[in-house]
PDB file of C-alpha atoms in Angstrom:
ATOM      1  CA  UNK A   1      -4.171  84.545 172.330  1.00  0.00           C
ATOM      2  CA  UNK A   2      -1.078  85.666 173.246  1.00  0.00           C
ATOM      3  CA  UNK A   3      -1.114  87.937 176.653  1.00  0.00           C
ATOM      4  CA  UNK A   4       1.999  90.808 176.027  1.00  0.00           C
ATOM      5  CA  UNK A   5       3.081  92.509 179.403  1.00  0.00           C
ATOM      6  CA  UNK A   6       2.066  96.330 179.805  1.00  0.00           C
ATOM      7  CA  UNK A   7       4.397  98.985 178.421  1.00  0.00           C
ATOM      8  CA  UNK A   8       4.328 100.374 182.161  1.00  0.00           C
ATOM      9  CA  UNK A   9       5.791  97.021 183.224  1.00  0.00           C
ATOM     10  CA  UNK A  10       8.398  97.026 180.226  1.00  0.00           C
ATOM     11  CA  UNK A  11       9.673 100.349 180.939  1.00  0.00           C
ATOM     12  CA  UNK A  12      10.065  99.610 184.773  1.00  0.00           C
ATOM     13  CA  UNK A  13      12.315  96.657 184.572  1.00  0.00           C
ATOM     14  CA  UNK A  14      14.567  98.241 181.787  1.00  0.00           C
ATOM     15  CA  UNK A  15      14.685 101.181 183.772  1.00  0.00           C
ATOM     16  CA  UNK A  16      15.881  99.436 187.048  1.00  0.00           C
ATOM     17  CA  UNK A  17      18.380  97.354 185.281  1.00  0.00           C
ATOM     18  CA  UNK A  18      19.491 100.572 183.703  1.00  0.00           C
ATOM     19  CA  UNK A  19      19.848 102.473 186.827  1.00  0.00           C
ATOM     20  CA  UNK A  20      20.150  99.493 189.014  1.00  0.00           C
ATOM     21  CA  UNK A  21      18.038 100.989 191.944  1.00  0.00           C
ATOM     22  CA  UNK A  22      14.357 101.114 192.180  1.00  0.00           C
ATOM     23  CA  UNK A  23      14.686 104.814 193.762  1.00  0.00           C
ATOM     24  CA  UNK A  24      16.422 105.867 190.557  1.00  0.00           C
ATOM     25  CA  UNK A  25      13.813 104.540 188.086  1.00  0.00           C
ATOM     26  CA  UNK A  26      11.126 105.931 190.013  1.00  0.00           C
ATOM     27  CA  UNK A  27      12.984 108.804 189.988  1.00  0.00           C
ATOM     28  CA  UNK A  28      13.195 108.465 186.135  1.00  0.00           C
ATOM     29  CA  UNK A  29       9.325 107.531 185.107  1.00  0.00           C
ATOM     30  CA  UNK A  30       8.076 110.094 188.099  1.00  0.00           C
ATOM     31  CA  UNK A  31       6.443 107.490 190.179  1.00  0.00           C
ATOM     32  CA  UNK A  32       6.859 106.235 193.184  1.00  0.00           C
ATOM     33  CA  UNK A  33       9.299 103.416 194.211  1.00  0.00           C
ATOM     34  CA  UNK A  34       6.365 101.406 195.383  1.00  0.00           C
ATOM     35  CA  UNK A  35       4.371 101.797 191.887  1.00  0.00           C
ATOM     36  CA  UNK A  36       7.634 100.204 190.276  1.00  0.00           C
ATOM     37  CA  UNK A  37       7.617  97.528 192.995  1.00  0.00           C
ATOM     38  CA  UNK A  38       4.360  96.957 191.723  1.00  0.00           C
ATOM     39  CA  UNK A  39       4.716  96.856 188.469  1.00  0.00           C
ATOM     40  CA  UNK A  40       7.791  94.497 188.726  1.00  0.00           C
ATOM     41  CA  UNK A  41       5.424  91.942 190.699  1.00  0.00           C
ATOM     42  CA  UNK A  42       3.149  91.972 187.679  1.00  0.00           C
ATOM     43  CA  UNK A  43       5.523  91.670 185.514  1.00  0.00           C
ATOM     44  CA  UNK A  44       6.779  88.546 187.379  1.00  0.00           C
ATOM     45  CA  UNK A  45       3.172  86.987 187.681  1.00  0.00           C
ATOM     46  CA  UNK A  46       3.008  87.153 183.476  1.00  0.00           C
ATOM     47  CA  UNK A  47       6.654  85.827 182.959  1.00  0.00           C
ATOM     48  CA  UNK A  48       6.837  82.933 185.735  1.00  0.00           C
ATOM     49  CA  UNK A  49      10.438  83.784 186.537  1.00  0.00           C
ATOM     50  CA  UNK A  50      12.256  85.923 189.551  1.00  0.00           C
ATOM     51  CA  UNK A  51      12.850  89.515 188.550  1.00  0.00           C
ATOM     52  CA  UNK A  52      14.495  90.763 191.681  1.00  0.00           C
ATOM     53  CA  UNK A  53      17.015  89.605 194.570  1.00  0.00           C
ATOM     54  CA  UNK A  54      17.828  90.610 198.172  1.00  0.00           C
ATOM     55  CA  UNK A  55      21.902  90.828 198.650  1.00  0.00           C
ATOM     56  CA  UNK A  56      22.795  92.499 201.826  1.00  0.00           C
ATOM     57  CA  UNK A  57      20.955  95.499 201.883  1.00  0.00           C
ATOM     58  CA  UNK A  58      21.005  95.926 197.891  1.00  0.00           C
ATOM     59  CA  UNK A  59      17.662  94.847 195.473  1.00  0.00           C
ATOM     60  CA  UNK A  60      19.351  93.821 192.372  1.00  0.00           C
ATOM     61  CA  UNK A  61      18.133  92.403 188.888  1.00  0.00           C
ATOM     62  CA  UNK A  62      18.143  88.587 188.531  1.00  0.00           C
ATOM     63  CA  UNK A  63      21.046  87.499 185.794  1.00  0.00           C
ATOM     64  CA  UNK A  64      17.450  86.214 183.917  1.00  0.00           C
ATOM     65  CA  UNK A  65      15.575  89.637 184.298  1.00  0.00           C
ATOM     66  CA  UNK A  66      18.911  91.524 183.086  1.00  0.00           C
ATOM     67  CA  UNK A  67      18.878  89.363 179.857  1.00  0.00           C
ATOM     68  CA  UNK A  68      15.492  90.298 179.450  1.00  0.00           C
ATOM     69  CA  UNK A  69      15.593  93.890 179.928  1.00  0.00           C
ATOM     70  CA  UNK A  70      17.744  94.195 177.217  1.00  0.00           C
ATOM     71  CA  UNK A  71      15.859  92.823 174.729  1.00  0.00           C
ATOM     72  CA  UNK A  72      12.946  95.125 176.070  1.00  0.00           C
ATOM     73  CA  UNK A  73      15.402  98.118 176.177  1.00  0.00           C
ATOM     74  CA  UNK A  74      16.121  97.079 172.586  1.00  0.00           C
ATOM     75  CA  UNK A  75      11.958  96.844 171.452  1.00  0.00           C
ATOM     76  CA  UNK A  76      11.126 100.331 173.418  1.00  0.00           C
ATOM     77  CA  UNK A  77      14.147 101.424 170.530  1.00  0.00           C
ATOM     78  CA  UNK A  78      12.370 100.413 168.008  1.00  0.00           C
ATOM     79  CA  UNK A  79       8.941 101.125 168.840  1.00  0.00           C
ATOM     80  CA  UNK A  80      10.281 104.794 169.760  1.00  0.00           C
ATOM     81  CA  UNK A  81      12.081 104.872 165.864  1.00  0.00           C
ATOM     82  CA  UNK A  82       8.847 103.779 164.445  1.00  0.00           C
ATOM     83  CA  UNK A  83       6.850 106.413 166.097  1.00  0.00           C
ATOM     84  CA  UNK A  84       9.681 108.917 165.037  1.00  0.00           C
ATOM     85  CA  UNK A  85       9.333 107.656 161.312  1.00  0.00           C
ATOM     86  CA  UNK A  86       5.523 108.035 160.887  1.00  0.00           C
ATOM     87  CA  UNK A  87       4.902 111.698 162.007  1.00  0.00           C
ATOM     88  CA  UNK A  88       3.855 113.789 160.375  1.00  0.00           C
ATOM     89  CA  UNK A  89       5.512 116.886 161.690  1.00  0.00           C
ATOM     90  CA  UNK A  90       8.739 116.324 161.349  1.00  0.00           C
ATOM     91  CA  UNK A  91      11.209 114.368 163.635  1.00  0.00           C
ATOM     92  CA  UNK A  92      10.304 114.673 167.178  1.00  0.00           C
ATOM     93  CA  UNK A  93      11.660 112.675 170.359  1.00  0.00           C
ATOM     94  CA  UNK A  94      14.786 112.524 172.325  1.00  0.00           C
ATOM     95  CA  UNK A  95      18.429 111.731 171.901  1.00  0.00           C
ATOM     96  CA  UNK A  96      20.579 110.803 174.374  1.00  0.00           C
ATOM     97  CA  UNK A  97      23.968 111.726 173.162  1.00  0.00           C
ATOM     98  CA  UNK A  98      27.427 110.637 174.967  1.00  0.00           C
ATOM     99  CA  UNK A  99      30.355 113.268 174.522  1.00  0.00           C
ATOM    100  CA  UNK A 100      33.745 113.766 175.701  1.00  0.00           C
ATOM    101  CA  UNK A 101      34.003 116.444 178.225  1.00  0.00           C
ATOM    102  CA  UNK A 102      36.197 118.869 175.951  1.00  0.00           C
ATOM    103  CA  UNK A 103      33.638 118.094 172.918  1.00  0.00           C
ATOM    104  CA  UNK A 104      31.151 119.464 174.895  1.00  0.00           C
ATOM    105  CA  UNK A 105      32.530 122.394 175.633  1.00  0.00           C
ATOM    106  CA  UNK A 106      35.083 123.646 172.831  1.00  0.00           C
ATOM    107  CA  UNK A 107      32.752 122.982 169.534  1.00  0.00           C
ATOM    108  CA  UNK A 108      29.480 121.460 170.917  1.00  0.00           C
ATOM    109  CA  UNK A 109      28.116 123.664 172.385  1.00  0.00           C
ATOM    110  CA  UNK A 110      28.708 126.352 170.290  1.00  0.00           C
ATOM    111  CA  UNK A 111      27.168 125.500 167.334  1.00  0.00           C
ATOM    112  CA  UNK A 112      23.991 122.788 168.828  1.00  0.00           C
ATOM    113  CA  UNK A 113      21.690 125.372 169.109  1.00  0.00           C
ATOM    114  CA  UNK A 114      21.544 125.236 164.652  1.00  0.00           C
ATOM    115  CA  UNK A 115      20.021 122.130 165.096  1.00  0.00           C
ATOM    116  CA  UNK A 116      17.863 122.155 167.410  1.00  0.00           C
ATOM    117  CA  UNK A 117      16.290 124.980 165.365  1.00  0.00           C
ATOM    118  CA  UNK A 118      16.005 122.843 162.476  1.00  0.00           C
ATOM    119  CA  UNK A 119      14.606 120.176 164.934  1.00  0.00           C
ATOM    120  CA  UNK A 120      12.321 122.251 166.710  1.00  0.00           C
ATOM    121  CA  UNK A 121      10.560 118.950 168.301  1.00  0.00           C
ATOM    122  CA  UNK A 122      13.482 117.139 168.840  1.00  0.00           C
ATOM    123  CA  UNK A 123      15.020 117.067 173.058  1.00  0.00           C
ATOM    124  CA  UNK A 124      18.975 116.517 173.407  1.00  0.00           C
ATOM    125  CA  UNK A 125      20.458 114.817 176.547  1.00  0.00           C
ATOM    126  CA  UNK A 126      24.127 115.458 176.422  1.00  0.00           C
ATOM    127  CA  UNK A 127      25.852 112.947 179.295  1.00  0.00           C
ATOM    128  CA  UNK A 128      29.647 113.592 179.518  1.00  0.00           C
ATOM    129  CA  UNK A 129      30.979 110.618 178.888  1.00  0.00           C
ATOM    130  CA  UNK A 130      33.374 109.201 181.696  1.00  0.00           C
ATOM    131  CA  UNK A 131      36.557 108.099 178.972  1.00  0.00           C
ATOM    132  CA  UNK A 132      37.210 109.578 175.801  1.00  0.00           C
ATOM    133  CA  UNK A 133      36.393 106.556 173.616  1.00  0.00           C
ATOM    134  CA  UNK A 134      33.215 105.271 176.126  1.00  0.00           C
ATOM    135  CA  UNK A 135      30.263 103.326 174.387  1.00  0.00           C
ATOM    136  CA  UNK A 136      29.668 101.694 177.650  1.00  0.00           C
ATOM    137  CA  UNK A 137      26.282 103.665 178.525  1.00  0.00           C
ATOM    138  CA  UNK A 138      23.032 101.358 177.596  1.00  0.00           C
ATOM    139  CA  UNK A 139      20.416 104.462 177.946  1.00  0.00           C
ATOM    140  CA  UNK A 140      22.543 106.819 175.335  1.00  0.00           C
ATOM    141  CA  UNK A 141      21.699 106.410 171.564  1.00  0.00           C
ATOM    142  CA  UNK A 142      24.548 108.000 170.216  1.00  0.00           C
ATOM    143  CA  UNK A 143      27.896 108.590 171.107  1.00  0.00           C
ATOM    144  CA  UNK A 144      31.197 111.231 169.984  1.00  0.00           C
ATOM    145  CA  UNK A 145      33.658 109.509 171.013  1.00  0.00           C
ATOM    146  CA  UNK A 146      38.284 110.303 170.423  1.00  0.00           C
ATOM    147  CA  UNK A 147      39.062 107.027 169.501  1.00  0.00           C
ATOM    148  CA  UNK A 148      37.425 103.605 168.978  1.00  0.00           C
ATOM    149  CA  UNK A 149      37.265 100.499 171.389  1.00  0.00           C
ATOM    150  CA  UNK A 150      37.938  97.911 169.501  1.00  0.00           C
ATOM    151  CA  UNK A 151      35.603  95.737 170.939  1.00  0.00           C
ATOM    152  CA  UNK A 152      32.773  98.161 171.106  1.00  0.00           C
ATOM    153  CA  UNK A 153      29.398  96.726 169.447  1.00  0.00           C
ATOM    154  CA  UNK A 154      28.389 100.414 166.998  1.00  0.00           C
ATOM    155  CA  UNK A 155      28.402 101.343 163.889  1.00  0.00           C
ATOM    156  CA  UNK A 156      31.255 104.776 163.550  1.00  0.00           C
ATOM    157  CA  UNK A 157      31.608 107.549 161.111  1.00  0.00           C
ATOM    158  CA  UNK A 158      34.555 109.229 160.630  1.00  0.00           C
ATOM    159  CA  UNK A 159      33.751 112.849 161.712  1.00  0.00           C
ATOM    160  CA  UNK A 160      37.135 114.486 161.895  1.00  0.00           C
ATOM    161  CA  UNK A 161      40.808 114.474 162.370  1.00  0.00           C
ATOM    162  CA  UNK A 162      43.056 115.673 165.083  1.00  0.00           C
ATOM    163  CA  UNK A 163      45.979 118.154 165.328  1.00  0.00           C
ATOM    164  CA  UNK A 164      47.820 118.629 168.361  1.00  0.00           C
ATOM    165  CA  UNK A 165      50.213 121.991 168.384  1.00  0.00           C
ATOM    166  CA  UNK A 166      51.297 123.731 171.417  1.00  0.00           C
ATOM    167  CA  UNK A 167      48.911 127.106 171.944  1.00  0.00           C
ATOM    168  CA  UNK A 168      48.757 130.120 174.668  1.00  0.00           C
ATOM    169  CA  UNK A 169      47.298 132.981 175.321  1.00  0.00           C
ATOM    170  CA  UNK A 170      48.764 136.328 173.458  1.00  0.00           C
ATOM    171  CA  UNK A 171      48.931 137.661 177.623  1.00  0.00           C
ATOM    172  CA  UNK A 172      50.999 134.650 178.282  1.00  0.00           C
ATOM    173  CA  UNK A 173      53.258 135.438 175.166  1.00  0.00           C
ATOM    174  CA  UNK A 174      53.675 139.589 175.971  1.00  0.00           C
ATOM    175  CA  UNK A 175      54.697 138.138 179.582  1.00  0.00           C
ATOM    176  CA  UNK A 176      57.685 135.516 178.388  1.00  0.00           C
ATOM    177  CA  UNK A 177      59.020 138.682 176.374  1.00  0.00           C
ATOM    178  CA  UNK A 178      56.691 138.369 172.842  1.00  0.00           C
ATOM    179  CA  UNK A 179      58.291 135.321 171.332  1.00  0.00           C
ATOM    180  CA  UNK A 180      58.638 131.970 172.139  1.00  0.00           C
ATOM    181  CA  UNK A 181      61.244 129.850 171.358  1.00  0.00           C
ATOM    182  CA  UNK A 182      62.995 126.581 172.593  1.00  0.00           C
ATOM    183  CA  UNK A 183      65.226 128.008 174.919  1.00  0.00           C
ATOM    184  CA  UNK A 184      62.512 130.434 176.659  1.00  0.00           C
ATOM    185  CA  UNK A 185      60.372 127.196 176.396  1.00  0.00           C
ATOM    186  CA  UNK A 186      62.488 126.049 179.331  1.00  0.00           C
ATOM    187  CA  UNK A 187      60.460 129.021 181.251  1.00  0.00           C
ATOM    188  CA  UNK A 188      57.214 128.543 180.564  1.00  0.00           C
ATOM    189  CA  UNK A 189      54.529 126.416 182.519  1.00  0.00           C
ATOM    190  CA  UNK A 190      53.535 123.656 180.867  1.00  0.00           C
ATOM    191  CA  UNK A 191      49.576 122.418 180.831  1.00  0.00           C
ATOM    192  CA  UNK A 192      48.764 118.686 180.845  1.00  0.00           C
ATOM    193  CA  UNK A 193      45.866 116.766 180.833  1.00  0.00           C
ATOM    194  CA  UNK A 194      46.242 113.524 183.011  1.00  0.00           C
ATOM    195  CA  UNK A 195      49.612 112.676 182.482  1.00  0.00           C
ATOM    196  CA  UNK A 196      52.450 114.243 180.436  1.00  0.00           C
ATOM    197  CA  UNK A 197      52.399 112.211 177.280  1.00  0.00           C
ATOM    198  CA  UNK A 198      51.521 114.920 175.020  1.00  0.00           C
ATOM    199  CA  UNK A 199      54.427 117.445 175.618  1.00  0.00           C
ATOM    200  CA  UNK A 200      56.446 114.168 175.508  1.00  0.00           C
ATOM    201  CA  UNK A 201      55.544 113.372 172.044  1.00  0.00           C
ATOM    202  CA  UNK A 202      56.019 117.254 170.975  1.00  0.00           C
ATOM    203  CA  UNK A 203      59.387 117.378 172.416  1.00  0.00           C
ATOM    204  CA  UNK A 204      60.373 113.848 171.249  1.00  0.00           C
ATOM    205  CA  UNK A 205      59.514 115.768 167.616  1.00  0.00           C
ATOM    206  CA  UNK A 206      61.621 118.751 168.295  1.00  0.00           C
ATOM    207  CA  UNK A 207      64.639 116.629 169.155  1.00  0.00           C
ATOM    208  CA  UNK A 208      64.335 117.381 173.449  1.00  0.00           C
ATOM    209  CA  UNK A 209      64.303 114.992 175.908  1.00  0.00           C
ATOM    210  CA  UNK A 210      61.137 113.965 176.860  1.00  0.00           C
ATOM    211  CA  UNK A 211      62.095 114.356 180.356  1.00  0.00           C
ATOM    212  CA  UNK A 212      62.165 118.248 179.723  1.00  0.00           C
ATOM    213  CA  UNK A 213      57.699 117.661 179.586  1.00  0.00           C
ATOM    214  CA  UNK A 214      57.699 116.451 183.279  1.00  0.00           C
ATOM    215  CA  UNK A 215      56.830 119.738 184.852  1.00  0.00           C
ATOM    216  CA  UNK A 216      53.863 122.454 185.154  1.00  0.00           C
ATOM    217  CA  UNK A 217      50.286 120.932 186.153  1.00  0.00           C
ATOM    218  CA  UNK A 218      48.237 118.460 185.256  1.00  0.00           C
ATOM    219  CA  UNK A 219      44.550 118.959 185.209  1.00  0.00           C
ATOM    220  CA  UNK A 220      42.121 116.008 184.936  1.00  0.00           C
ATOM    221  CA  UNK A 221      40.087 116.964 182.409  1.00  0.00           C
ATOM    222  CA  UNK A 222      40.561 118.975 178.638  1.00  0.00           C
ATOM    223  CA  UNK A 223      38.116 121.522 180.130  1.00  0.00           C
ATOM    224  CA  UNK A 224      40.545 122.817 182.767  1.00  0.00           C
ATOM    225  CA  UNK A 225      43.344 122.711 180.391  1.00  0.00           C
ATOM    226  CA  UNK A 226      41.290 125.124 177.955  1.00  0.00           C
ATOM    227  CA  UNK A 227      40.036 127.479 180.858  1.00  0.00           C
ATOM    228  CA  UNK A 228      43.761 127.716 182.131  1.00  0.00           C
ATOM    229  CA  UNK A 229      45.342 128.667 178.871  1.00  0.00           C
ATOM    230  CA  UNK A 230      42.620 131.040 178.483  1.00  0.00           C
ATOM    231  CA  UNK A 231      43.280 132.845 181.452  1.00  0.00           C
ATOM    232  CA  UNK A 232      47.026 132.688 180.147  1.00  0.00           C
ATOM    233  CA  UNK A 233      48.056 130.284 183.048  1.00  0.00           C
ATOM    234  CA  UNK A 234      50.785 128.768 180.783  1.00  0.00           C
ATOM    235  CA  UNK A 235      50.936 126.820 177.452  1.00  0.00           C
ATOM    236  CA  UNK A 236      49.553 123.877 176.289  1.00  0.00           C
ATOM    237  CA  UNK A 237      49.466 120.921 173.679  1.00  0.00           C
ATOM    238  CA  UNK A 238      45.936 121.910 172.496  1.00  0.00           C
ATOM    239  CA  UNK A 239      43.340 120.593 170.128  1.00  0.00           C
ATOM    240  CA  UNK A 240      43.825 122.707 166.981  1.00  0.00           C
ATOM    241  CA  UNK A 241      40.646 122.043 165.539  1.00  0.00           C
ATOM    242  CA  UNK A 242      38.349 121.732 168.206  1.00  0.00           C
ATOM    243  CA  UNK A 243      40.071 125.412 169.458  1.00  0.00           C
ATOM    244  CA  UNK A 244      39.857 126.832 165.796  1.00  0.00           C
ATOM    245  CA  UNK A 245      37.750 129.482 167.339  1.00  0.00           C
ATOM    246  CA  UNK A 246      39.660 130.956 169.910  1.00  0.00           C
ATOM    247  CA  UNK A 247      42.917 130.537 167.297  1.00  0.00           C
ATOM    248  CA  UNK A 248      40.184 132.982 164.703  1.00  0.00           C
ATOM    249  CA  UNK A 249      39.428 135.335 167.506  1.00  0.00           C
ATOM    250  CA  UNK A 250      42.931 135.945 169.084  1.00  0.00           C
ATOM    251  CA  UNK A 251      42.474 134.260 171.951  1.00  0.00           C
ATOM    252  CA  UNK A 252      44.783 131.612 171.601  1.00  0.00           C
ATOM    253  CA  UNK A 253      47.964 131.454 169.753  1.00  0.00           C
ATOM    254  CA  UNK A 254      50.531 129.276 168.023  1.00  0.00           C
ATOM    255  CA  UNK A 255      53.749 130.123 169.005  1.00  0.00           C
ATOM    256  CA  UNK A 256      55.415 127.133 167.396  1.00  0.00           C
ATOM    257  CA  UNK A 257      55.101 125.787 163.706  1.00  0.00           C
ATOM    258  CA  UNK A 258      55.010 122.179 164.404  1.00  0.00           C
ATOM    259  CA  UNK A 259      52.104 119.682 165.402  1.00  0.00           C
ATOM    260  CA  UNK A 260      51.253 116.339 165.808  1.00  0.00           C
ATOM    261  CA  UNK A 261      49.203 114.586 163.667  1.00  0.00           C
ATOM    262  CA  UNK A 262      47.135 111.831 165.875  1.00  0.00           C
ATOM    263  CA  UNK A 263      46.480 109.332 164.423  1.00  0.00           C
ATOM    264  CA  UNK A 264      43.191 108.336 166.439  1.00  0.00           C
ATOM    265  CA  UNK A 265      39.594 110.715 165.361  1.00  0.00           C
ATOM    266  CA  UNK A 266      36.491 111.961 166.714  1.00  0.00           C
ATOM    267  CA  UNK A 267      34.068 109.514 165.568  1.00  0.00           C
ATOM    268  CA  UNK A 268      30.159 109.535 165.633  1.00  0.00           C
ATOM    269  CA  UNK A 269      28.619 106.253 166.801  1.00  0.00           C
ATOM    270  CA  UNK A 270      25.505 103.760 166.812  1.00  0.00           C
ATOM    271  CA  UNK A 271      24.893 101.036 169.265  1.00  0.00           C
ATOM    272  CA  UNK A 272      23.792  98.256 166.481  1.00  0.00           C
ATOM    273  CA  UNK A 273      20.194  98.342 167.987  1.00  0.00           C
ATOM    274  CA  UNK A 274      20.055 102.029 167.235  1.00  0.00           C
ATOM    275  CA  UNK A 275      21.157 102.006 163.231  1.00  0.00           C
ATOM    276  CA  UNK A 276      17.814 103.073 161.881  1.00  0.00           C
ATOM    277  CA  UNK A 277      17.227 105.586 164.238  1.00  0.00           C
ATOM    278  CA  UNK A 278      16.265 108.828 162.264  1.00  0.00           C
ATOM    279  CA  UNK A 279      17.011 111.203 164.940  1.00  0.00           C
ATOM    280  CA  UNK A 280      20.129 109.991 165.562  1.00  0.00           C
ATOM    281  CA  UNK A 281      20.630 110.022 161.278  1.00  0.00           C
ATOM    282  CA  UNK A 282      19.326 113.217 161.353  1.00  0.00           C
ATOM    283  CA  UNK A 283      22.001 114.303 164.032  1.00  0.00           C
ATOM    284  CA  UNK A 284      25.016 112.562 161.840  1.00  0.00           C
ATOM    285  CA  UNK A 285      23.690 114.382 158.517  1.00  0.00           C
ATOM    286  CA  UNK A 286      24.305 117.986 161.046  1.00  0.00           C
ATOM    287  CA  UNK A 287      27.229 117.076 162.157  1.00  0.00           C
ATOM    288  CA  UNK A 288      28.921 116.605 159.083  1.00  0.00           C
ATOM    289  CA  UNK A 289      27.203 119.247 156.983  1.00  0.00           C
ATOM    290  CA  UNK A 290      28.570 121.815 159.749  1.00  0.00           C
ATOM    291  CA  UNK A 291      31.974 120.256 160.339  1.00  0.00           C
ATOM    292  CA  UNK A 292      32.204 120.893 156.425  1.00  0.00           C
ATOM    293  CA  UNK A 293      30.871 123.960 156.106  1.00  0.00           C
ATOM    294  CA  UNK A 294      33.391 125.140 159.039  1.00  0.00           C
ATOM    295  CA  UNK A 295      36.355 123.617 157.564  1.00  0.00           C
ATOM    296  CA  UNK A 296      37.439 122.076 160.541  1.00  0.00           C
ATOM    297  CA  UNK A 297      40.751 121.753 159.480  1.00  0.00           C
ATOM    298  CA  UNK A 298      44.312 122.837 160.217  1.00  0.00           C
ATOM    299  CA  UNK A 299      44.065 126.528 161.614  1.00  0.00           C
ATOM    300  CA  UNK A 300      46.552 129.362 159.738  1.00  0.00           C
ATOM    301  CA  UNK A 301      50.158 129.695 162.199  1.00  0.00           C
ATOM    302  CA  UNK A 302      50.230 132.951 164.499  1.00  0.00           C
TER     303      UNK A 302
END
């Protein structure tokens, strides 16, 4: 008969490889770092192979044990879909969702709590994901991501497009004299995110040198951006869509006409091991009923 290893053991070693400290998983399954230890030595007596190596100071996962853990990270998946598909109270569980940082907080979090109250049993872990594009993190089962890597292993659904327009706040406007124009352009602080490229590729559009985008600040992340040209700390090349709401409720205007229409989208993804999830289908099937139902599309000019 054939002896399977206990579920204990499984989730240790997937969480250590995940983590890649004992401290962390124990942190993680709220034991202590010696019950993982134990379960790991176990778990080494039923597969005849090393799980764990010394280097330096650092306990790491054998090359042999990583392999493994994956295909146990991938079974706990699917044991944890199965479970989801045969109650009988609805969907219940928890998602681990990757977003970008100025998903999160310009439409995300705004509008989550509608489907968690469809959900009621359902848990969300939102983990901001480190690059726009990331499907990088093996403990997240779903991922928003601006962009695709081409070499990323998912499934992706189209979820929207992306306008990029210059915006302000209507304080900012009232103090450049109520109007904005090329010229008084010249005056105005310009926002960035990272680097300048985006103000490049608006003034390449107008006709400017892009050389005339290399001033103002540059914040590291789309969250800063958004707080500053809410507190009317300049003008920025904003996310039309994803900033609809402030644009509805005056926060925000457009002072110019013209946009840029990226090319790249927000997609939705699926690491391959995670296409039958139902709670991640059931988050897909929100997502795009209320992206619809908003009309997430190109907001009326101030």
């Amino acid at each position: 008969m054939t002896r399977y290893p206990s579920i204990q053991a499984l989730r240790a070693i997937e969480c250590v490889d995940r983590h890649g400290s004992l401290w962390r998983a124990a942190e993680e399954l709220n034991v202590t770092r010696s019950a993982v230890s134990h379960q790991l030595r176990l778990l080494e007596r039923d597969l005849g192979f090393k799980l764990l190596e010394r280097s330096g100071n650092r306990t790491e996962v054998t090359a042999r044990a990583r392999s493994y853990a994956q295909d146990v990270r991938q079974a706990l998946r699917m044991i944890a879909q199965s479970s989801s598909r045969v109650t009988q109270n609805g969907l219940s569980g928890t998602i681990a969702i990757s977003c970008p940082a100025g998903f999160i907080s310009a439409w995300f979090c705004f509008y989550i709590r509608e489907f968690l109250e469809a959900n009621p049993d359902i848990t969300l872990k939102v983990i901001n994901a480190p690059y726009m594009s990331d499907t990088s993190n093996p403990s997240v089962d779903a991922f928003i991501t601006f962009g695709l890597d081409p070499n990323a292993k998912v499934n992706a659904t189209e979820l929207h497009k992306v306008e990029f327009s210059p915006l302000c706040s209507p304080a900012y406007l009232t103090r450049l004299g109520g109007t904005l124009d090329c010229n008084s352009l010249e005056h105005a602080t310009l926002l960035h995110m990272g680097d300048f490229d985006d103000w490049k590729n608006w003034m390449t559009l107008q006709g400017f040198p892009e050389q005339s985008a290399e001033r103002g600040i540059c914040f590291p992340d789309m969250n800063m951006v958004h707080t500053a040209v809410l507190q009317g700390q300049g003008i920025a090349i904003g996310d039309a869509v994803l900033w609809r709401r402030e644009l509805r409720n005056g926060q925000l205007m457009r002072p110019f006409e013209q946009s840029l229409y990226s090319e790249t989208k927000y997609y939705f993804c699926t690491p391959h091991d995670c296409a039958d999830n139902p709670l991640t289908e059931e988050l897909l099937k929100w997502l795009i009923s209320c992206i619809n139902s908003r009309d997430l599309t190109s907001e009326t000019r101030s």
